Amino acid sequence: MSYSDPDRRTYSFGIHDFGAGSESLSITGPKGKTGTLVAIHAAATETFNAVTTSADIQVGTAADPDAYALFALGTLADTDSASTDDGTTDTDAIIDADIPADTQVEVTFTAPTGGTPAGMAAVSIIIDWAW
């Protein structure tokens, strides 16, 4: 299997309450396969605020939490969505799409700061895996 015919996987994290604080989860890809981070998608179910800093989604490793992506959500409105590949929202969010084989990928949901932190969204991350 090559990148011309990748094993595309969507990792869905359900609805995360960014206003309640930060949280990290992990993804383990198929053994021996390298990955390409394709997209990060967030569908808001509660409006996000960004008084001091906005909420974000980081994709990386334990040593470098945003090695692959840092996706700022800004003031995403309830029922709106944002994606790294929509051409308008944080278009430079993917820092390095190449994920080495057998790397545990860490996904961190970071809470906004200042005021009363708020924002909830269903989050999905798409990665293509290949030999």
PDB file of C-alpha atoms in Angstrom:
ATOM      1  CA  MET A   1       0.000   0.000   0.000  1.00  0.00           C
ATOM      2  CA  SER A   2       1.419   3.379  -1.001  1.00  0.00           C
ATOM      3  CA  TYR A   3       0.263   6.983  -0.706  1.00  0.00           C
ATOM      4  CA  SER A   4      -1.439   6.587  -4.089  1.00  0.00           C
ATOM      5  CA  ASP A   5      -3.723   4.118  -2.318  1.00  0.00           C
ATOM      6  CA  PRO A   6      -3.485   5.028   1.400  1.00  0.00           C
ATOM      7  CA  ASP A   7      -5.258   3.545   4.377  1.00  0.00           C
ATOM      8  CA  ARG A   8      -7.299   6.671   5.255  1.00  0.00           C
ATOM      9  CA  ARG A   9      -8.539   6.767   8.820  1.00  0.00           C
ATOM     10  CA  THR A  10     -10.761   9.316  10.505  1.00  0.00           C
ATOM     11  CA  TYR A  11     -10.292   9.590  14.250  1.00  0.00           C
ATOM     12  CA  SER A  12     -13.447  11.023  15.834  1.00  0.00           C
ATOM     13  CA  PHE A  13     -13.185  12.359  19.363  1.00  0.00           C
ATOM     14  CA  GLY A  14     -16.840  13.200  19.982  1.00  0.00           C
ATOM     15  CA  ILE A  15     -17.834  16.495  21.568  1.00  0.00           C
ATOM     16  CA  HIS A  16     -15.104  18.069  23.683  1.00  0.00           C
ATOM     17  CA  ASP A  17     -15.838  20.861  26.177  1.00  0.00           C
ATOM     18  CA  PHE A  18     -12.885  23.187  25.595  1.00  0.00           C
ATOM     19  CA  GLY A  19     -14.223  25.575  28.258  1.00  0.00           C
ATOM     20  CA  ALA A  20     -13.822  22.876  30.926  1.00  0.00           C
ATOM     21  CA  GLY A  21     -10.045  22.697  30.443  1.00  0.00           C
ATOM     22  CA  SER A  22      -7.336  21.079  28.377  1.00  0.00           C
ATOM     23  CA  GLU A  23      -7.078  17.367  27.644  1.00  0.00           C
ATOM     24  CA  SER A  24      -4.726  15.090  25.713  1.00  0.00           C
ATOM     25  CA  LEU A  25      -5.587  11.844  23.927  1.00  0.00           C
ATOM     26  CA  SER A  26      -3.499   9.634  21.679  1.00  0.00           C
ATOM     27  CA  ILE A  27      -3.638   7.940  18.281  1.00  0.00           C
ATOM     28  CA  THR A  28      -1.620   4.869  17.411  1.00  0.00           C
ATOM     29  CA  GLY A  29      -1.372   4.230  13.696  1.00  0.00           C
ATOM     30  CA  PRO A  30      -1.003   0.860  11.993  1.00  0.00           C
ATOM     31  CA  LYS A  31       2.316  -0.807  12.865  1.00  0.00           C
ATOM     32  CA  GLY A  32       5.109  -0.026  10.407  1.00  0.00           C
ATOM     33  CA  LYS A  33       3.143   2.572   8.414  1.00  0.00           C
ATOM     34  CA  THR A  34       4.026   6.233   8.071  1.00  0.00           C
ATOM     35  CA  GLY A  35       1.261   8.803   8.196  1.00  0.00           C
ATOM     36  CA  THR A  36       0.234  11.992   6.470  1.00  0.00           C
ATOM     37  CA  LEU A  37      -1.973  14.375   8.442  1.00  0.00           C
ATOM     38  CA  VAL A  38      -4.708  15.303   5.977  1.00  0.00           C
ATOM     39  CA  ALA A  39      -7.116  17.479   7.961  1.00  0.00           C
ATOM     40  CA  ILE A  40      -8.511  18.503  11.328  1.00  0.00           C
ATOM     41  CA  HIS A  41     -12.221  19.310  11.568  1.00  0.00           C
ATOM     42  CA  ALA A  42     -14.169  20.924  14.423  1.00  0.00           C
ATOM     43  CA  ALA A  43     -17.976  21.277  14.442  1.00  0.00           C
ATOM     44  CA  ALA A  44     -19.059  23.653  17.207  1.00  0.00           C
ATOM     45  CA  THR A  45     -22.005  22.890  19.470  1.00  0.00           C
ATOM     46  CA  GLU A  46     -21.337  25.939  21.692  1.00  0.00           C
ATOM     47  CA  THR A  47     -19.803  29.308  20.775  1.00  0.00           C
ATOM     48  CA  PHE A  48     -16.080  29.649  21.511  1.00  0.00           C
ATOM     49  CA  ASN A  49     -14.670  32.724  23.174  1.00  0.00           C
ATOM     50  CA  ALA A  50     -11.110  33.956  22.896  1.00  0.00           C
ATOM     51  CA  VAL A  51     -10.679  36.718  25.488  1.00  0.00           C
ATOM     52  CA  THR A  52      -6.897  36.302  25.909  1.00  0.00           C
ATOM     53  CA  THR A  53      -6.065  33.244  23.799  1.00  0.00           C
ATOM     54  CA  SER A  54      -8.296  31.054  21.667  1.00  0.00           C
ATOM     55  CA  ALA A  55      -8.897  27.338  22.075  1.00  0.00           C
ATOM     56  CA  ASP A  56      -6.802  25.157  19.833  1.00  0.00           C
ATOM     57  CA  ILE A  57      -6.194  21.594  18.737  1.00  0.00           C
ATOM     58  CA  GLN A  58      -2.569  20.454  18.701  1.00  0.00           C
ATOM     59  CA  VAL A  59      -1.354  17.314  16.960  1.00  0.00           C
ATOM     60  CA  GLY A  60       2.137  16.154  17.824  1.00  0.00           C
ATOM     61  CA  THR A  61       4.105  13.966  20.197  1.00  0.00           C
ATOM     62  CA  ALA A  62       4.639  13.897  23.958  1.00  0.00           C
ATOM     63  CA  ALA A  63       7.945  15.751  23.436  1.00  0.00           C
ATOM     64  CA  ASP A  64       6.516  18.274  20.917  1.00  0.00           C
ATOM     65  CA  PRO A  65       2.732  18.730  21.300  1.00  0.00           C
ATOM     66  CA  ASP A  66       2.325  20.742  18.075  1.00  0.00           C
ATOM     67  CA  ALA A  67       4.913  18.948  15.917  1.00  0.00           C
ATOM     68  CA  TYR A  68       2.325  18.262  13.210  1.00  0.00           C
ATOM     69  CA  ALA A  69      -0.403  20.882  13.701  1.00  0.00           C
ATOM     70  CA  LEU A  70      -1.633  23.820  15.773  1.00  0.00           C
ATOM     71  CA  PHE A  71      -5.232  24.594  14.789  1.00  0.00           C
ATOM     72  CA  ALA A  72      -6.610  27.767  16.431  1.00  0.00           C
ATOM     73  CA  LEU A  73     -10.410  27.824  16.713  1.00  0.00           C
ATOM     74  CA  GLY A  74     -10.849  31.551  17.393  1.00  0.00           C
ATOM     75  CA  THR A  75     -14.426  32.587  18.162  1.00  0.00           C
ATOM     76  CA  LEU A  76     -16.103  29.745  16.292  1.00  0.00           C
ATOM     77  CA  ALA A  77     -19.873  30.221  16.552  1.00  0.00           C
ATOM     78  CA  ASP A  78     -22.357  27.598  17.713  1.00  0.00           C
ATOM     79  CA  THR A  79     -23.338  25.288  14.807  1.00  0.00           C
ATOM     80  CA  ASP A  80     -20.448  26.553  12.633  1.00  0.00           C
ATOM     81  CA  SER A  81     -17.519  24.374  11.648  1.00  0.00           C
ATOM     82  CA  ALA A  82     -13.863  24.882  10.865  1.00  0.00           C
ATOM     83  CA  SER A  83     -11.412  22.694   9.011  1.00  0.00           C
ATOM     84  CA  THR A  84      -7.735  22.925   8.138  1.00  0.00           C
ATOM     85  CA  ASP A  85      -8.666  22.284   4.520  1.00  0.00           C
ATOM     86  CA  ASP A  86     -11.617  24.694   4.157  1.00  0.00           C
ATOM     87  CA  GLY A  87      -9.367  27.402   2.668  1.00  0.00           C
ATOM     88  CA  THR A  88     -10.378  30.075   5.188  1.00  0.00           C
ATOM     89  CA  THR A  89      -9.839  28.905   8.782  1.00  0.00           C
ATOM     90  CA  ASP A  90      -6.254  28.927  10.078  1.00  0.00           C
ATOM     91  CA  THR A  91      -4.882  27.812   6.699  1.00  0.00           C
ATOM     92  CA  ASP A  92      -1.333  27.283   8.022  1.00  0.00           C
ATOM     93  CA  ALA A  93      -2.409  25.039  10.927  1.00  0.00           C
ATOM     94  CA  ILE A  94      -0.662  21.939   9.587  1.00  0.00           C
ATOM     95  CA  ILE A  95       3.008  22.463  10.423  1.00  0.00           C
ATOM     96  CA  ASP A  96       4.438  19.121   9.250  1.00  0.00           C
ATOM     97  CA  ALA A  97       2.069  16.566   7.744  1.00  0.00           C
ATOM     98  CA  ASP A  98       4.591  13.696   7.794  1.00  0.00           C
ATOM     99  CA  ILE A  99       4.228  11.285  10.729  1.00  0.00           C
ATOM    100  CA  PRO A 100       7.015   8.694  11.149  1.00  0.00           C
ATOM    101  CA  ALA A 101       6.104   5.009  11.392  1.00  0.00           C
ATOM    102  CA  ASP A 102       5.267   3.644  14.828  1.00  0.00           C
ATOM    103  CA  THR A 103       4.869   7.102  16.396  1.00  0.00           C
ATOM    104  CA  GLN A 104       2.273   7.611  19.108  1.00  0.00           C
ATOM    105  CA  VAL A 105       0.473  10.775  18.012  1.00  0.00           C
ATOM    106  CA  GLU A 106      -0.776  13.026  20.813  1.00  0.00           C
ATOM    107  CA  VAL A 107      -3.864  15.163  20.271  1.00  0.00           C
ATOM    108  CA  THR A 108      -4.265  18.029  22.739  1.00  0.00           C
ATOM    109  CA  PHE A 109      -7.428  20.072  23.130  1.00  0.00           C
ATOM    110  CA  THR A 110      -6.357  23.388  24.702  1.00  0.00           C
ATOM    111  CA  ALA A 111      -8.871  25.588  26.513  1.00  0.00           C
ATOM    112  CA  PRO A 112      -9.269  29.282  25.681  1.00  0.00           C
ATOM    113  CA  THR A 113      -8.031  31.688  28.356  1.00  0.00           C
ATOM    114  CA  GLY A 114      -9.336  34.913  29.856  1.00  0.00           C
ATOM    115  CA  GLY A 115     -12.877  35.762  30.839  1.00  0.00           C
ATOM    116  CA  THR A 116     -15.045  32.678  31.216  1.00  0.00           C
ATOM    117  CA  PRO A 117     -13.613  30.006  28.893  1.00  0.00           C
ATOM    118  CA  ALA A 118     -16.269  28.545  26.590  1.00  0.00           C
ATOM    119  CA  GLY A 119     -16.601  26.384  23.514  1.00  0.00           C
ATOM    120  CA  MET A 120     -17.630  22.843  22.653  1.00  0.00           C
ATOM    121  CA  ALA A 121     -17.001  20.986  19.397  1.00  0.00           C
ATOM    122  CA  ALA A 122     -16.987  17.543  17.844  1.00  0.00           C
ATOM    123  CA  VAL A 123     -13.442  16.985  16.594  1.00  0.00           C
ATOM    124  CA  SER A 124     -12.189  14.667  13.828  1.00  0.00           C
ATOM    125  CA  ILE A 125      -8.674  14.138  12.538  1.00  0.00           C
ATOM    126  CA  ILE A 126      -7.929  12.480   9.194  1.00  0.00           C
ATOM    127  CA  ILE A 127      -4.634  10.652   8.627  1.00  0.00           C
ATOM    128  CA  ASP A 128      -3.516   8.646   5.588  1.00  0.00           C
ATOM    129  CA  TRP A 129      -1.304   5.660   6.503  1.00  0.00           C
ATOM    130  CA  ALA A 130       0.964   3.848   4.038  1.00  0.00           C
ATOM    131  CA  TRP A 131       4.164   1.796   3.768  1.00  0.00           C
TER     132      TRP A 131
END
